[in-house]
XYZ file of C-alpha atoms in Angstrom:
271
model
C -15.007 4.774 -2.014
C -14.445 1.487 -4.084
C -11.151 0.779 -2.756
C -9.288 -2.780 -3.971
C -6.147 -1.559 -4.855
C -3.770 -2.235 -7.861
C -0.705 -3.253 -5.271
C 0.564 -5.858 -7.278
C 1.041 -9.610 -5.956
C 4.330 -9.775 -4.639
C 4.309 -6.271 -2.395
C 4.903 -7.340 1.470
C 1.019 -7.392 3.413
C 2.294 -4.746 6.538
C 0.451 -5.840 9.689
C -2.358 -3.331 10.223
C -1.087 -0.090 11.786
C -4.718 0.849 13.570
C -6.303 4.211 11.804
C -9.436 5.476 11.698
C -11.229 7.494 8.276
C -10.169 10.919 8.753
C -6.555 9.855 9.154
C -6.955 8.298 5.386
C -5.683 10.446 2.681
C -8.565 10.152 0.321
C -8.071 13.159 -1.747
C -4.371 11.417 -2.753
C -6.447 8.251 -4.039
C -5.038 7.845 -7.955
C -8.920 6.867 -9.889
C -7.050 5.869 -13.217
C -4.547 3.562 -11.440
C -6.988 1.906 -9.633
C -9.558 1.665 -12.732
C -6.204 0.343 -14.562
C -5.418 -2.281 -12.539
C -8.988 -3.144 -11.412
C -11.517 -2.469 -14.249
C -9.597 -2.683 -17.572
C -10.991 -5.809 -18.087
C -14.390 -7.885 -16.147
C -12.178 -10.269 -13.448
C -14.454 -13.276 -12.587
C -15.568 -11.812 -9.553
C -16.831 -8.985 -10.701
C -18.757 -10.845 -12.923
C -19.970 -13.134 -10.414
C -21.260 -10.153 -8.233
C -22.774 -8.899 -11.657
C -24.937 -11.605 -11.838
C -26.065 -11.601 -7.730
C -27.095 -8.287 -8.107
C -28.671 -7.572 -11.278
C -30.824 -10.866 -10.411
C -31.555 -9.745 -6.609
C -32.884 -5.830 -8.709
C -34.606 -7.601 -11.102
C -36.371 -10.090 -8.604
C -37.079 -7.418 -6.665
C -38.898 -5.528 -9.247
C -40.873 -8.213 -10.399
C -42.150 -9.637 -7.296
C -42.866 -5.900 -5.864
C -43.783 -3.973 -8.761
C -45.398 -1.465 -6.066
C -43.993 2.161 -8.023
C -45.707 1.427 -11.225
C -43.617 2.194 -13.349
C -42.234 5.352 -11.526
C -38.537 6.227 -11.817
C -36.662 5.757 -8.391
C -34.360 7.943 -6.633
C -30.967 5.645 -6.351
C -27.363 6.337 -3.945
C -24.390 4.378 -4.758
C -22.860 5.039 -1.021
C -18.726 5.811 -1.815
C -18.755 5.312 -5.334
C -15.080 5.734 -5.717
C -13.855 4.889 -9.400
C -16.325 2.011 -9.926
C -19.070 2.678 -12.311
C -21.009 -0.666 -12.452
C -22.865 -0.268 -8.901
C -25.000 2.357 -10.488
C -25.376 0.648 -13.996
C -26.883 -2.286 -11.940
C -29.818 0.407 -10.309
C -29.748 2.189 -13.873
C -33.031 0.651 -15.106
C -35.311 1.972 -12.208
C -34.161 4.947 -11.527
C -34.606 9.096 -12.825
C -32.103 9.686 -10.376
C -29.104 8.354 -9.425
C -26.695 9.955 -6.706
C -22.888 8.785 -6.678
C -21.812 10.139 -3.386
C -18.082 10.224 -2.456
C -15.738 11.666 -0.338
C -12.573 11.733 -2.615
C -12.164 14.788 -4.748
C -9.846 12.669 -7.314
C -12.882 10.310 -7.349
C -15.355 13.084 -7.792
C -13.448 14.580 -10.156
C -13.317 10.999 -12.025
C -16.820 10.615 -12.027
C -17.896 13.811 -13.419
C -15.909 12.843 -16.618
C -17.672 9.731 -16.437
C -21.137 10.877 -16.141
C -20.495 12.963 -19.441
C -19.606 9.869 -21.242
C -17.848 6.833 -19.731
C -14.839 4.927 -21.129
C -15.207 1.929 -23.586
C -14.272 -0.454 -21.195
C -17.716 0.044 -19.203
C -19.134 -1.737 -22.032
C -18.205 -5.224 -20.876
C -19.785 -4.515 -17.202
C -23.284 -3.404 -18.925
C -23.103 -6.313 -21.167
C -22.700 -8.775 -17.833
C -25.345 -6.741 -16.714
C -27.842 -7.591 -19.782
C -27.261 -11.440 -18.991
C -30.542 -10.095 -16.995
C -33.153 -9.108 -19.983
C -34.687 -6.671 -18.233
C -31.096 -4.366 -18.365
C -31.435 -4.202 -22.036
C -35.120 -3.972 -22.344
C -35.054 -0.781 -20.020
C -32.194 0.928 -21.122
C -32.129 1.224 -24.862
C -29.099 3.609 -24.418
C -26.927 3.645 -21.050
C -24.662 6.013 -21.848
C -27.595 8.702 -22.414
C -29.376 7.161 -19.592
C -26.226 7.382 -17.453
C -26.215 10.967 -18.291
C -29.823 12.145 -17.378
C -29.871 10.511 -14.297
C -26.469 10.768 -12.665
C -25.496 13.227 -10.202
C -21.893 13.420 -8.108
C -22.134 14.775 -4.523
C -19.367 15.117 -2.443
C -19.559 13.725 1.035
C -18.430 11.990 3.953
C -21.155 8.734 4.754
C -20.833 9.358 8.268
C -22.734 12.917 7.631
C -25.673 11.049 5.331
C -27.831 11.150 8.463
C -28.275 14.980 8.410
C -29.367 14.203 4.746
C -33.220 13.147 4.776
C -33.376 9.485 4.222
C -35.649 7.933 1.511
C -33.168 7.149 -1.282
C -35.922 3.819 -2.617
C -32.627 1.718 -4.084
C -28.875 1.559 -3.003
C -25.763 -0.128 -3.366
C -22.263 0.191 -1.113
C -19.345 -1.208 -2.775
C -15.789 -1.988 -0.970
C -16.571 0.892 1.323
C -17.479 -0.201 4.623
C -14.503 -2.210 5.716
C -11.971 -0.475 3.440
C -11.540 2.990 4.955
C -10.668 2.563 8.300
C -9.168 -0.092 10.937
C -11.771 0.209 13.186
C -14.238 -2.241 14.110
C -16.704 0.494 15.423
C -16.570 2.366 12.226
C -17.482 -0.158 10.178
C -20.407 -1.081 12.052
C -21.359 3.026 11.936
C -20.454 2.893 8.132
C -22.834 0.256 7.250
C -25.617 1.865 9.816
C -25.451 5.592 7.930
C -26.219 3.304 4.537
C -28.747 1.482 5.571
C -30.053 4.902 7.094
C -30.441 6.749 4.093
C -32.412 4.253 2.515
C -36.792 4.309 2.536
C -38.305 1.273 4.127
C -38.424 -1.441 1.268
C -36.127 -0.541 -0.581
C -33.920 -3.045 -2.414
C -29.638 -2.608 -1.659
C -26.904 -4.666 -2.592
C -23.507 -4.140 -1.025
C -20.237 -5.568 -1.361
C -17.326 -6.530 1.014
C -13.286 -7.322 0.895
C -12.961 -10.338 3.075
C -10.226 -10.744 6.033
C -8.362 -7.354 4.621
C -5.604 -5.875 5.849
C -5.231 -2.682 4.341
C -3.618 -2.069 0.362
C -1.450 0.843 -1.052
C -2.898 2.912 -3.999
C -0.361 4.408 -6.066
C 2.468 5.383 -3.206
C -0.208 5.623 -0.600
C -1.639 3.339 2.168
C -4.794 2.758 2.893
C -6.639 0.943 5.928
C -9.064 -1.374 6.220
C -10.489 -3.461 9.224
C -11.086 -7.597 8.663
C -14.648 -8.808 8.643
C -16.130 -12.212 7.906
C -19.454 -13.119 6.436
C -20.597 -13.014 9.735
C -19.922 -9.751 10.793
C -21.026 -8.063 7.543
C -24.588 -10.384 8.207
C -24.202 -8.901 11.919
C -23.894 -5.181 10.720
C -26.740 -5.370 8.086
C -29.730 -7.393 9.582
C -30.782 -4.775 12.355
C -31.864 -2.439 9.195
C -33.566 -5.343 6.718
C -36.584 -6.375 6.029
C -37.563 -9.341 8.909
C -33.647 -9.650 9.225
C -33.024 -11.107 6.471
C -30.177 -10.838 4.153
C -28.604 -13.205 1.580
C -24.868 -13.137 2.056
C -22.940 -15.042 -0.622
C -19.154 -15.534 -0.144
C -17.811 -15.874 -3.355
C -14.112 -16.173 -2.472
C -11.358 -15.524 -5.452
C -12.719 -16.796 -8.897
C -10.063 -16.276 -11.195
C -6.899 -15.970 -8.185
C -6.415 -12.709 -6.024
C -6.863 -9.172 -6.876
C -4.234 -8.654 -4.333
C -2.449 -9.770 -1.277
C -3.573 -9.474 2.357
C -7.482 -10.814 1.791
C -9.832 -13.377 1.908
C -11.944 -13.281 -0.590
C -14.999 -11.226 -1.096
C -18.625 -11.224 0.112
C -21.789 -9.868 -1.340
C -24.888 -9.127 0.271
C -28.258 -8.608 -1.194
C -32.143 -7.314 0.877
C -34.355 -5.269 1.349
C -34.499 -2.147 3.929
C -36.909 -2.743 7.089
C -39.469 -0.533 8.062
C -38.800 2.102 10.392
């Protein structure tokens, strides 16, 4: 799940009360608070990760135009309430699995994929800054439509599902469901599992969090630095390498009780 929260500024930060994913009550998560609070309008970060990951895609594309043309089979890994992940992957792929453990979320996203909300627009217009968005998508809604499909799931189980998704994204996920150091490592494994060697991700990551309420509900989280998110990705890119940009908090915080946020942008090793 996409989980910044819409606690407002001046709730106390508790200090972390240590629990793991299962203990998380996901199917409580409230989708139209947190696209309220979070996605009513495009927040400077969000724009700034915008414009690291539709350049990393379209980079990508251009400099390994290998499927010729073919339409690519795309996860967004916990796709919570957040639609722009899979706008970003919309213009290379037939097929676009949001996968998600929440049944609020799933049931939010299945209304979406029908036809999403107006505000959407201003995220696929950040997205165009990138010609090729526009020049590949005369019509995202439609687009949307045709390729999307919700699946529930738990990550953790994506490695009884045969790998070879050829494009993903993970957004707020990995460090924002449990306290544990150990799951976020396995988190961020089970994504980079499911992907085909070569193929492009982009992922994104609360900094330093200490957990957030949703709605009258806590949620956990475990702190991780740029460091530790370059740590838990480079065993599963290409040669190692990831770009990691910390972009901090253009714009103020979203929220008390983190650091900022990071994004992280490669390509999937070979096996």
């Amino acid at each position: 799940m996409d989980l910044r929260t819409p606690q407002t500024a001046n709730d106390p930060v508790r200090t972390p009360v240590r629990r793991l994913n299962s203990e998380a009550p996901w199917d409580a998560f409230d989708p139209a608070a947190y696209v309220d609070h979070n996605y009513g309008s495009l927040r400077s970060d969000d724009a700034k990760i915008l414009e690291i990951v539709r350049k990393h895609f379209a980079d990508h594309f251009r400099d390994s135009p290998d499927h010729g043309g073919e339409r690519l089979r795309g996860i967004d890994v916990g796709a919570g309430a957040n639609l722009y992940p899979a706008l970003s992957m919309l213009p290379w792929c037939g097929e676009i699995t949001l996968f998600e453990t929440s049944t609020a979320n799933v049931a939010y996203l299945n209304d979406q994929r029908v036809s999403y909300d107006p505000h959407w627009d201003q995220f696929w217009a950040a997205l165009c800054e990138q010609d090729v968005y526009a020049r590949r998508v005369a019509d995202p809604r439609a687009d949307f439509r045709r390729a999307v499909t919700v699946e529930r799931g738990n990550l953790f189980d994506l490695r009884r599902r045969p790998a070879g998704w050829q494009i993903g994204t993970m957004f707020f996920v990995a460090e924002s469901m449990s306290t544990s150091e150990a799951e976020f490592f396995l988190a961020v494994e089970r994504f980079m599992e499911a992907l085909a060697p070569g193929a492009p991700f982009a992922a994104a990551f609360m900094e330093g969090s200490l957990g957030y309420k949703v709605g009258e509900h806590s949620f956990p989280a475990c702190s991780v630095s740029a460091a530790d998110v370059r740590k838990s990705l480079s065993p599963f890119a290409e040669g190692e390498e990831v770009a990691i940009t910390p972009i901090g908090m253009p714009g103020g915080a979203l929220r008390e009780g983190y650091e900022g946020m990071i994004v992280a942008c490669g390509r999937r090793g070979s096996e």
